[in-house]
């Protein structure tokens, strides 16, 4: 079970770093779409950069067993937020990944897979969740 916990933690670490580091490049079509459809300009680049920082932080927290609970909590919240945006009229479940690209369900499917991975890590590392973890079975 310990090996499985480490493998799943590394998988979530890699996912969070992969997604987070992508947020620091040029303008992001997904966040630009959310900004345009919602009417809130702060989504691109402000919220994109903020979410990137949080994703990288979640990945870093997944590195050490003592901080994995906090990393899993943060990752679960971030990815749950992504799923909510996919379910909103601002983004949708079928999304083009770039201007002129064919829309697909791949980003939504990836968000759901990362959410499952984050929640599994949250359960497996529940005892290292700050403040409440030591009181959980």
Short mmCIF file of N, CA, C and O in Angstrom, two decimals:
data_model
loop_
_atom_site.label_atom_id
_atom_site.label_comp_id
_atom_site.label_asym_id
_atom_site.label_seq_id
_atom_site.Cartn_x
_atom_site.Cartn_y
_atom_site.Cartn_z
N UNK A 1 0.82 -1.20 0.00
CA UNK A 1 0.00 0.00 0.00
C UNK A 1 0.86 1.26 0.00
O UNK A 1 0.50 2.24 -0.62
N UNK A 2 2.01 1.21 0.70
CA UNK A 2 2.89 2.37 0.75
C UNK A 2 3.42 2.71 -0.64
O UNK A 2 3.48 3.88 -1.01
N UNK A 3 3.80 1.69 -1.40
CA UNK A 3 4.29 1.93 -2.76
C UNK A 3 3.21 2.57 -3.62
O UNK A 3 3.47 3.51 -4.37
N UNK A 4 1.98 2.08 -3.50
CA UNK A 4 0.86 2.65 -4.26
C UNK A 4 0.64 4.11 -3.87
O UNK A 4 0.42 4.96 -4.75
N UNK A 5 0.72 4.43 -2.59
CA UNK A 5 0.56 5.81 -2.13
C UNK A 5 1.62 6.71 -2.76
O UNK A 5 1.31 7.82 -3.20
N UNK A 6 2.85 6.23 -2.82
CA UNK A 6 3.93 7.03 -3.40
C UNK A 6 3.73 7.21 -4.90
O UNK A 6 3.93 8.31 -5.43
N UNK A 7 3.32 6.17 -5.57
CA UNK A 7 3.11 6.25 -7.03
C UNK A 7 1.98 7.23 -7.34
O UNK A 7 2.10 8.08 -8.24
N UNK A 8 0.89 7.14 -6.59
CA UNK A 8 -0.24 8.06 -6.82
C UNK A 8 0.12 9.49 -6.46
O UNK A 8 -0.33 10.43 -7.13
N UNK A 9 0.93 9.67 -5.43
CA UNK A 9 1.38 11.02 -5.06
C UNK A 9 2.27 11.60 -6.16
O UNK A 9 2.13 12.78 -6.52
N UNK A 10 3.15 10.79 -6.71
CA UNK A 10 4.03 11.26 -7.78
C UNK A 10 3.21 11.58 -9.03
O UNK A 10 3.48 12.57 -9.73
N UNK A 11 2.20 10.80 -9.29
CA UNK A 11 1.33 11.07 -10.45
C UNK A 11 0.62 12.41 -10.29
O UNK A 11 0.55 13.21 -11.24
N UNK A 12 0.10 12.68 -9.09
CA UNK A 12 -0.57 13.96 -8.85
C UNK A 12 0.44 15.10 -8.87
O UNK A 12 0.15 16.18 -9.41
N UNK A 13 1.62 14.88 -8.30
CA UNK A 13 2.69 15.87 -8.34
C UNK A 13 2.99 16.25 -9.79
O UNK A 13 3.03 17.43 -10.14
N UNK A 14 3.18 15.26 -10.64
CA UNK A 14 3.48 15.50 -12.05
C UNK A 14 2.34 16.23 -12.75
O UNK A 14 2.57 17.16 -13.54
N UNK A 15 1.10 15.83 -12.47
CA UNK A 15 -0.06 16.46 -13.10
C UNK A 15 -0.16 17.94 -12.71
O UNK A 15 -0.39 18.80 -13.57
N UNK A 16 0.02 18.23 -11.43
CA UNK A 16 -0.09 19.61 -10.97
C UNK A 16 1.05 20.48 -11.53
O UNK A 16 0.81 21.61 -11.95
N UNK A 17 2.27 19.94 -11.55
CA UNK A 17 3.38 20.71 -12.12
C UNK A 17 3.18 20.92 -13.62
O UNK A 17 3.42 22.01 -14.14
N UNK A 18 2.75 19.88 -14.31
CA UNK A 18 2.51 19.98 -15.75
C UNK A 18 1.48 21.06 -16.05
O UNK A 18 1.70 21.93 -16.91
N UNK A 19 0.35 21.01 -15.36
CA UNK A 19 -0.71 21.98 -15.62
C UNK A 19 -0.33 23.37 -15.14
O UNK A 19 -0.62 24.37 -15.79
N UNK A 20 0.32 23.45 -13.99
CA UNK A 20 0.69 24.74 -13.43
C UNK A 20 1.72 25.49 -14.26
O UNK A 20 1.58 26.69 -14.51
N UNK A 21 2.76 24.79 -14.69
CA UNK A 21 3.82 25.45 -15.44
C UNK A 21 3.35 25.94 -16.81
O UNK A 21 3.90 26.91 -17.34
N UNK A 22 2.33 25.31 -17.36
CA UNK A 22 1.77 25.77 -18.64
C UNK A 22 1.12 27.15 -18.53
O UNK A 22 0.99 27.85 -19.52
N UNK A 23 0.72 27.51 -17.35
CA UNK A 23 0.00 28.77 -17.16
C UNK A 23 0.92 30.00 -17.26
O UNK A 23 0.44 31.11 -17.31
N UNK A 24 2.23 29.79 -17.28
CA UNK A 24 3.16 30.92 -17.28
C UNK A 24 3.69 31.28 -18.65
O UNK A 24 4.56 32.11 -18.78
N UNK A 25 3.14 30.70 -19.68
CA UNK A 25 3.56 31.03 -21.04
C UNK A 25 2.79 32.22 -21.58
O UNK A 25 2.35 33.10 -20.85
N UNK A 26 2.61 32.22 -22.87
CA UNK A 26 1.86 33.29 -23.54
C UNK A 26 0.38 33.19 -23.17
O UNK A 26 -0.03 32.31 -22.41
N UNK A 27 -0.41 34.09 -23.73
CA UNK A 27 -1.85 34.08 -23.46
C UNK A 27 -2.42 32.68 -23.65
O UNK A 27 -1.99 31.93 -24.52
N UNK A 28 -3.40 32.36 -22.85
CA UNK A 28 -4.01 31.04 -22.85
C UNK A 28 -5.41 31.15 -23.45
O UNK A 28 -6.24 31.90 -22.95
N UNK A 29 -5.66 30.38 -24.49
CA UNK A 29 -6.95 30.44 -25.18
C UNK A 29 -8.12 30.09 -24.26
O UNK A 29 -9.17 30.71 -24.33
N UNK A 30 -7.93 29.12 -23.38
CA UNK A 30 -9.00 28.69 -22.48
C UNK A 30 -9.39 29.83 -21.54
O UNK A 30 -10.57 30.16 -21.40
N UNK A 31 -8.40 30.45 -20.90
CA UNK A 31 -8.70 31.55 -19.98
C UNK A 31 -9.20 32.78 -20.72
O UNK A 31 -10.05 33.52 -20.20
N UNK A 32 -8.72 33.00 -21.94
CA UNK A 32 -9.23 34.10 -22.75
C UNK A 32 -10.70 33.87 -23.10
O UNK A 32 -11.50 34.81 -23.09
N UNK A 33 -11.06 32.62 -23.37
CA UNK A 33 -12.46 32.28 -23.66
C UNK A 33 -13.34 32.54 -22.44
O UNK A 33 -14.42 33.12 -22.55
N UNK A 34 -12.87 32.11 -21.26
CA UNK A 34 -13.63 32.35 -20.03
C UNK A 34 -13.79 33.85 -19.79
O UNK A 34 -14.88 34.32 -19.46
N UNK A 35 -12.71 34.62 -19.98
CA UNK A 35 -12.76 36.07 -19.78
C UNK A 35 -13.75 36.71 -20.74
O UNK A 35 -14.56 37.56 -20.35
N UNK A 36 -13.71 36.29 -22.00
CA UNK A 36 -14.59 36.88 -23.01
C UNK A 36 -16.05 36.53 -22.75
O UNK A 36 -16.92 37.39 -22.78
N UNK A 37 -16.33 35.26 -22.46
CA UNK A 37 -17.72 34.84 -22.27
C UNK A 37 -18.31 35.32 -20.95
O UNK A 37 -19.52 35.53 -20.85
N UNK A 38 -17.46 35.47 -19.92
CA UNK A 38 -17.96 35.90 -18.61
C UNK A 38 -18.05 37.41 -18.50
O UNK A 38 -18.80 37.93 -17.68
N UNK A 39 -17.21 38.10 -19.29
CA UNK A 39 -17.15 39.55 -19.18
C UNK A 39 -16.21 40.02 -18.08
O UNK A 39 -16.12 41.21 -17.80
N UNK A 40 -15.48 39.10 -17.47
CA UNK A 40 -14.53 39.43 -16.41
C UNK A 40 -13.11 39.31 -16.95
O UNK A 40 -12.58 38.21 -17.09
N UNK A 41 -12.48 40.44 -17.22
CA UNK A 41 -11.17 40.45 -17.85
C UNK A 41 -10.07 39.86 -16.97
O UNK A 41 -9.03 39.44 -17.47
N UNK A 42 -10.28 39.80 -15.65
CA UNK A 42 -9.21 39.33 -14.76
C UNK A 42 -8.87 37.85 -14.95
O UNK A 42 -7.84 37.38 -14.45
N UNK A 43 -9.68 37.11 -15.69
CA UNK A 43 -9.37 35.69 -15.91
C UNK A 43 -8.10 35.51 -16.74
O UNK A 43 -7.39 34.54 -16.58
N UNK A 44 -7.84 36.44 -17.64
CA UNK A 44 -6.65 36.35 -18.50
C UNK A 44 -5.92 37.68 -18.45
O UNK A 44 -6.47 38.68 -18.90
N UNK A 45 -4.74 37.78 -17.90
CA UNK A 45 -3.87 36.72 -17.39
C UNK A 45 -3.90 36.54 -15.87
O UNK A 45 -3.31 35.59 -15.36
N UNK A 46 -4.56 37.42 -15.13
CA UNK A 46 -4.48 37.40 -13.67
C UNK A 46 -4.84 36.08 -13.03
O UNK A 46 -4.05 35.48 -12.28
N UNK A 47 -6.03 35.58 -13.30
CA UNK A 47 -6.48 34.33 -12.68
C UNK A 47 -5.69 33.15 -13.22
O UNK A 47 -5.43 32.19 -12.49
N UNK A 48 -5.29 33.21 -14.47
CA UNK A 48 -4.46 32.15 -15.05
C UNK A 48 -3.16 32.02 -14.28
O UNK A 48 -2.75 30.92 -13.89
N UNK A 49 -2.49 33.12 -14.01
CA UNK A 49 -1.23 33.10 -13.28
C UNK A 49 -1.44 32.64 -11.84
O UNK A 49 -0.66 31.84 -11.31
N UNK A 50 -2.50 33.12 -11.21
CA UNK A 50 -2.81 32.73 -9.83
C UNK A 50 -3.06 31.23 -9.74
O UNK A 50 -2.52 30.55 -8.85
N UNK A 51 -3.84 30.69 -10.65
CA UNK A 51 -4.11 29.25 -10.62
C UNK A 51 -2.84 28.46 -10.92
O UNK A 51 -2.62 27.38 -10.36
N UNK A 52 -1.96 28.99 -11.77
CA UNK A 52 -0.69 28.33 -12.04
C UNK A 52 0.18 28.25 -10.80
O UNK A 52 0.79 27.21 -10.52
N UNK A 53 0.24 29.33 -10.04
CA UNK A 53 1.01 29.33 -8.79
C UNK A 53 0.45 28.30 -7.82
O UNK A 53 1.20 27.53 -7.21
N UNK A 54 -0.88 28.25 -7.69
CA UNK A 54 -1.50 27.28 -6.78
C UNK A 54 -1.24 25.85 -7.23
O UNK A 54 -1.01 24.96 -6.40
N UNK A 55 -1.29 25.59 -8.53
CA UNK A 55 -1.04 24.24 -9.04
C UNK A 55 0.40 23.81 -8.79
O UNK A 55 0.65 22.68 -8.37
N UNK A 56 1.34 24.71 -9.01
CA UNK A 56 2.75 24.39 -8.73
C UNK A 56 2.94 24.15 -7.24
O UNK A 56 3.63 23.20 -6.83
N UNK A 57 2.32 24.97 -6.40
CA UNK A 57 2.40 24.79 -4.95
C UNK A 57 1.83 23.43 -4.54
O UNK A 57 2.42 22.71 -3.72
N UNK A 58 0.69 23.05 -5.11
CA UNK A 58 0.10 21.75 -4.80
C UNK A 58 1.05 20.63 -5.20
O UNK A 58 1.23 19.65 -4.45
N UNK A 59 1.69 20.75 -6.35
CA UNK A 59 2.66 19.75 -6.79
C UNK A 59 3.84 19.66 -5.84
O UNK A 59 4.27 18.56 -5.47
N UNK A 60 4.36 20.79 -5.41
CA UNK A 60 5.49 20.80 -4.48
C UNK A 60 5.09 20.15 -3.15
O UNK A 60 5.85 19.39 -2.57
N UNK A 61 3.90 20.45 -2.66
CA UNK A 61 3.43 19.86 -1.40
C UNK A 61 3.27 18.35 -1.50
O UNK A 61 3.42 17.64 -0.49
N UNK A 62 3.00 17.84 -2.69
CA UNK A 62 2.86 16.39 -2.86
C UNK A 62 4.20 15.66 -2.79
O UNK A 62 4.24 14.45 -2.66
N UNK A 63 5.29 16.40 -2.83
CA UNK A 63 6.63 15.79 -2.85
C UNK A 63 6.97 15.07 -1.54
O UNK A 63 7.50 13.97 -1.55
N UNK A 64 6.64 15.67 -0.41
CA UNK A 64 7.02 15.10 0.88
C UNK A 64 5.81 14.47 1.57
O UNK A 64 4.74 15.08 1.61
N UNK A 65 5.96 13.26 2.11
CA UNK A 65 4.81 12.59 2.76
C UNK A 65 4.13 13.41 3.85
O UNK A 65 2.92 13.31 4.02
N UNK A 66 4.87 14.25 4.57
CA UNK A 66 4.27 15.04 5.66
C UNK A 66 3.38 16.16 5.15
O UNK A 66 2.52 16.65 5.89
N UNK A 67 3.58 16.58 3.90
CA UNK A 67 2.78 17.69 3.35
C UNK A 67 1.79 17.22 2.27
O UNK A 67 1.11 18.05 1.67
N UNK A 68 1.72 15.94 2.04
CA UNK A 68 0.84 15.43 0.98
C UNK A 68 -0.63 15.68 1.25
O UNK A 68 -1.41 15.89 0.32
N UNK A 69 -1.04 15.67 2.50
CA UNK A 69 -2.43 15.96 2.82
C UNK A 69 -2.81 17.37 2.37
O UNK A 69 -3.84 17.58 1.74
N UNK A 70 -1.93 18.33 2.68
CA UNK A 70 -2.18 19.72 2.27
C UNK A 70 -2.16 19.84 0.75
O UNK A 70 -2.99 20.53 0.16
N UNK A 71 -1.21 19.15 0.11
CA UNK A 71 -1.14 19.17 -1.35
C UNK A 71 -2.38 18.58 -1.99
O UNK A 71 -2.90 19.11 -2.98
N UNK A 72 -2.88 17.50 -1.41
CA UNK A 72 -4.07 16.84 -1.95
C UNK A 72 -5.31 17.71 -1.75
O UNK A 72 -6.19 17.76 -2.62
N UNK A 73 -5.39 18.40 -0.61
CA UNK A 73 -6.52 19.32 -0.37
C UNK A 73 -6.49 20.44 -1.42
O UNK A 73 -7.51 20.74 -2.05
N UNK A 74 -5.32 21.03 -1.60
CA UNK A 74 -5.18 22.13 -2.56
C UNK A 74 -5.46 21.65 -3.98
O UNK A 74 -6.22 22.29 -4.73
N UNK A 75 -4.89 20.52 -4.36
CA UNK A 75 -5.11 19.98 -5.71
C UNK A 75 -6.58 19.65 -5.93
O UNK A 75 -7.12 19.93 -7.00
N UNK A 76 -7.23 19.07 -4.94
CA UNK A 76 -8.66 18.74 -5.07
C UNK A 76 -9.49 20.00 -5.31
O UNK A 76 -10.39 20.01 -6.16
N UNK A 77 -9.19 21.06 -4.57
CA UNK A 77 -9.92 22.31 -4.75
C UNK A 77 -9.69 22.93 -6.12
O UNK A 77 -10.63 23.39 -6.77
N UNK A 78 -8.45 22.91 -6.56
CA UNK A 78 -8.11 23.49 -7.86
C UNK A 78 -8.81 22.74 -8.98
O UNK A 78 -9.44 23.33 -9.86
N UNK A 79 -8.71 21.42 -8.95
CA UNK A 79 -9.27 20.62 -10.04
C UNK A 79 -10.80 20.61 -9.97
O UNK A 79 -11.46 20.61 -11.01
N UNK A 80 -11.36 20.66 -8.76
CA UNK A 80 -12.82 20.78 -8.65
C UNK A 80 -13.28 22.10 -9.27
O UNK A 80 -14.31 22.15 -9.96
N UNK A 81 -12.50 23.15 -9.07
CA UNK A 81 -12.80 24.43 -9.71
C UNK A 81 -12.76 24.34 -11.22
O UNK A 81 -13.61 24.92 -11.91
N UNK A 82 -11.79 23.62 -11.74
CA UNK A 82 -11.70 23.43 -13.19
C UNK A 82 -12.93 22.70 -13.72
O UNK A 82 -13.48 23.07 -14.76
N UNK A 83 -13.37 21.68 -13.00
CA UNK A 83 -14.56 20.93 -13.40
C UNK A 83 -15.78 21.85 -13.39
O UNK A 83 -16.60 21.82 -14.31
N UNK A 84 -15.90 22.69 -12.36
CA UNK A 84 -17.02 23.64 -12.29
C UNK A 84 -17.00 24.58 -13.50
O UNK A 84 -18.04 24.84 -14.10
N UNK A 85 -15.82 25.08 -13.86
CA UNK A 85 -15.75 25.95 -15.04
C UNK A 85 -16.15 25.21 -16.31
O UNK A 85 -16.79 25.78 -17.19
N UNK A 86 -15.79 23.94 -16.41
CA UNK A 86 -16.20 23.16 -17.57
C UNK A 86 -17.71 22.95 -17.61
O UNK A 86 -18.29 22.82 -18.69
N UNK A 87 -18.34 22.93 -16.46
CA UNK A 87 -19.79 22.75 -16.40
C UNK A 87 -20.54 24.07 -16.54
O UNK A 87 -21.76 24.08 -16.62
N UNK A 88 -19.81 25.17 -16.56
CA UNK A 88 -20.44 26.49 -16.68
C UNK A 88 -20.64 26.85 -18.15
O UNK A 88 -19.99 26.29 -19.03
N UNK A 89 -21.51 27.82 -18.42
CA UNK A 89 -21.68 28.27 -19.81
C UNK A 89 -20.47 29.06 -20.31
O UNK A 89 -20.34 29.31 -21.50
N UNK A 90 -19.56 29.43 -19.43
CA UNK A 90 -18.38 30.19 -19.82
C UNK A 90 -17.35 29.34 -20.55
O UNK A 90 -16.56 29.85 -21.31
N UNK A 91 -17.34 28.04 -20.30
CA UNK A 91 -16.35 27.18 -20.93
C UNK A 91 -17.00 25.99 -21.61
O UNK A 91 -16.86 25.81 -22.80
N UNK A 92 -17.71 25.16 -20.85
CA UNK A 92 -18.37 23.99 -21.42
C UNK A 92 -17.49 22.75 -21.38
O UNK A 92 -16.29 22.83 -21.12
N UNK A 93 -18.09 21.62 -21.63
CA UNK A 93 -17.36 20.35 -21.56
C UNK A 93 -16.65 20.03 -22.87
O UNK A 93 -15.67 19.29 -22.88
N UNK A 94 -17.13 20.58 -23.97
CA UNK A 94 -16.50 20.37 -25.27
C UNK A 94 -15.81 21.68 -25.66
O UNK A 94 -16.46 22.66 -25.97
N UNK A 95 -14.46 21.66 -25.59
CA UNK A 95 -13.68 22.88 -25.69
C UNK A 95 -12.63 22.76 -26.79
O UNK A 95 -11.97 21.74 -26.91
N UNK A 96 -12.47 23.85 -27.55
CA UNK A 96 -11.36 23.94 -28.48
C UNK A 96 -10.13 24.36 -27.68
O UNK A 96 -10.20 25.26 -26.85
N UNK A 97 -9.00 23.73 -27.93
CA UNK A 97 -7.80 24.03 -27.15
C UNK A 97 -7.03 25.22 -27.74
O UNK A 97 -6.11 25.72 -27.10
N UNK A 98 -7.40 25.66 -28.91
CA UNK A 98 -6.79 26.84 -29.53
C UNK A 98 -7.79 27.43 -30.52
O UNK A 98 -8.74 26.76 -30.93
N UNK A 99 -7.58 28.67 -30.87
CA UNK A 99 -8.46 29.32 -31.84
C UNK A 99 -8.45 28.54 -33.15
O UNK A 99 -7.40 28.19 -33.66
N UNK A 100 -9.62 28.21 -33.65
CA UNK A 100 -9.75 27.49 -34.89
C UNK A 100 -9.62 25.97 -34.77
O UNK A 100 -9.81 25.25 -35.73
N UNK A 101 -9.28 25.48 -33.58
CA UNK A 101 -9.14 24.03 -33.37
C UNK A 101 -10.51 23.38 -33.21
O UNK A 101 -11.49 24.04 -32.86
N UNK A 102 -10.56 22.11 -33.48
CA UNK A 102 -11.81 21.34 -33.34
C UNK A 102 -12.09 21.11 -31.85
O UNK A 102 -11.23 20.60 -31.12
N UNK A 103 -13.28 21.48 -31.36
CA UNK A 103 -13.60 21.25 -29.95
C UNK A 103 -13.66 19.75 -29.62
O UNK A 103 -14.07 18.94 -30.45
N UNK A 104 -13.21 19.42 -28.43
CA UNK A 104 -13.28 18.03 -27.98
C UNK A 104 -13.52 18.00 -26.47
O UNK A 104 -13.46 19.03 -25.79
N UNK A 105 -13.78 16.81 -25.98
CA UNK A 105 -14.01 16.61 -24.55
C UNK A 105 -12.71 16.32 -23.79
O UNK A 105 -12.74 16.01 -22.61
N UNK A 106 -11.56 16.41 -24.44
CA UNK A 106 -10.30 15.97 -23.82
C UNK A 106 -9.94 16.76 -22.56
O UNK A 106 -9.50 16.17 -21.57
N UNK A 107 -10.10 18.08 -22.56
CA UNK A 107 -9.77 18.86 -21.37
C UNK A 107 -10.71 18.53 -20.21
O UNK A 107 -10.27 18.44 -19.06
N UNK A 108 -11.98 18.38 -20.50
CA UNK A 108 -12.94 18.03 -19.45
C UNK A 108 -12.65 16.64 -18.90
O UNK A 108 -12.66 16.43 -17.69
N UNK A 109 -12.35 15.70 -19.78
CA UNK A 109 -12.02 14.34 -19.36
C UNK A 109 -10.75 14.34 -18.50
O UNK A 109 -10.69 13.66 -17.47
N UNK A 110 -9.76 15.13 -18.89
CA UNK A 110 -8.54 15.24 -18.11
C UNK A 110 -8.82 15.86 -16.74
O UNK A 110 -8.28 15.40 -15.72
N UNK A 111 -9.66 16.87 -16.69
CA UNK A 111 -10.01 17.49 -15.41
C UNK A 111 -10.70 16.47 -14.49
O UNK A 111 -10.40 16.41 -13.29
N UNK A 112 -11.59 15.66 -15.04
CA UNK A 112 -12.26 14.63 -14.23
C UNK A 112 -11.26 13.59 -13.73
O UNK A 112 -11.31 13.18 -12.56
N UNK A 113 -10.33 13.18 -14.59
CA UNK A 113 -9.32 12.19 -14.19
C UNK A 113 -8.42 12.76 -13.10
O UNK A 113 -8.11 12.06 -12.12
N UNK A 114 -8.01 14.01 -13.23
CA UNK A 114 -7.17 14.64 -12.20
C UNK A 114 -7.94 14.81 -10.90
O UNK A 114 -7.37 14.71 -9.82
N UNK A 115 -9.24 15.08 -10.99
CA UNK A 115 -10.05 15.20 -9.78
C UNK A 115 -10.10 13.87 -9.05
O UNK A 115 -9.94 13.81 -7.83
N UNK A 116 -10.32 12.79 -9.78
CA UNK A 116 -10.33 11.45 -9.16
C UNK A 116 -8.98 11.17 -8.52
O UNK A 116 -8.90 10.70 -7.38
N UNK A 117 -7.90 11.47 -9.22
CA UNK A 117 -6.55 11.25 -8.69
C UNK A 117 -6.32 12.08 -7.43
O UNK A 117 -5.77 11.58 -6.44
N UNK A 118 -6.75 13.33 -7.43
CA UNK A 118 -6.58 14.20 -6.27
C UNK A 118 -7.40 13.69 -5.08
O UNK A 118 -6.92 13.68 -3.95
N UNK A 119 -8.63 13.25 -5.33
CA UNK A 119 -9.47 12.76 -4.25
C UNK A 119 -8.95 11.45 -3.67
O UNK A 119 -9.02 11.23 -2.45
N UNK A 120 -8.41 10.59 -4.51
CA UNK A 120 -7.79 9.36 -4.01
C UNK A 120 -6.59 9.70 -3.13
O UNK A 120 -6.43 9.15 -2.03
N UNK A 121 -5.76 10.63 -3.60
CA UNK A 121 -4.63 11.07 -2.79
C UNK A 121 -5.09 11.71 -1.48
O UNK A 121 -4.46 11.52 -0.44
N UNK A 122 -6.15 12.46 -1.54
CA UNK A 122 -6.70 13.08 -0.33
C UNK A 122 -7.10 12.01 0.67
O UNK A 122 -6.78 12.10 1.86
N UNK A 123 -7.76 10.98 0.21
CA UNK A 123 -8.17 9.89 1.10
C UNK A 123 -6.96 9.15 1.66
O UNK A 123 -6.88 8.89 2.86
N UNK A 124 -6.00 8.82 0.81
CA UNK A 124 -4.83 8.05 1.24
C UNK A 124 -3.92 8.84 2.18
O UNK A 124 -3.22 8.25 3.00
N UNK A 125 -3.95 10.16 2.07
CA UNK A 125 -3.07 11.00 2.89
C UNK A 125 -3.86 11.84 3.89
O UNK A 125 -3.39 12.87 4.35
N UNK A 126 -5.04 11.39 4.23
CA UNK A 126 -5.93 12.17 5.10
C UNK A 126 -5.33 12.46 6.47
O UNK A 126 -5.63 13.47 7.08
N UNK A 127 -4.46 11.61 6.95
CA UNK A 127 -3.89 11.82 8.29
C UNK A 127 -2.83 12.92 8.29
O UNK A 127 -2.46 13.40 9.35
N UNK A 128 -2.36 13.34 7.11
CA UNK A 128 -1.39 14.44 7.07
C UNK A 128 -2.04 15.76 6.65
O UNK A 128 -1.34 16.73 6.34
N UNK A 129 -3.38 15.82 6.68
CA UNK A 129 -4.07 17.07 6.40
C UNK A 129 -3.86 17.99 7.59
O UNK A 129 -4.09 17.58 8.74
N UNK A 130 -3.39 19.21 7.36
CA UNK A 130 -3.14 20.12 8.48
C UNK A 130 -4.37 20.34 9.35
O UNK A 130 -5.49 20.43 8.86
N UNK A 131 -4.17 20.37 10.63
CA UNK A 131 -5.14 20.68 11.68
C UNK A 131 -6.13 19.55 11.98
O UNK A 131 -6.46 19.33 13.12
N UNK A 132 -6.62 18.84 10.98
CA UNK A 132 -7.64 17.83 11.25
C UNK A 132 -7.16 16.40 11.00
O UNK A 132 -7.78 15.46 11.45
N UNK A 133 -6.06 16.24 10.29
CA UNK A 133 -5.62 14.93 9.87
C UNK A 133 -5.36 13.94 10.99
O UNK A 133 -5.71 12.77 10.90
N UNK A 134 -4.76 14.41 12.07
CA UNK A 134 -4.44 13.48 13.15
C UNK A 134 -5.68 12.98 13.89
O UNK A 134 -5.61 12.02 14.64
N UNK A 135 -6.81 13.60 13.67
CA UNK A 135 -8.06 13.19 14.31
C UNK A 135 -8.88 12.25 13.43
O UNK A 135 -9.92 11.77 13.86
N UNK A 136 -8.42 12.00 12.21
CA UNK A 136 -9.15 11.12 11.28
C UNK A 136 -8.68 9.70 11.41
O UNK A 136 -7.53 9.44 11.76
N UNK A 137 -9.57 8.75 11.12
CA UNK A 137 -9.17 7.33 11.22
C UNK A 137 -8.18 6.92 10.14
O UNK A 137 -8.08 7.46 9.11
#
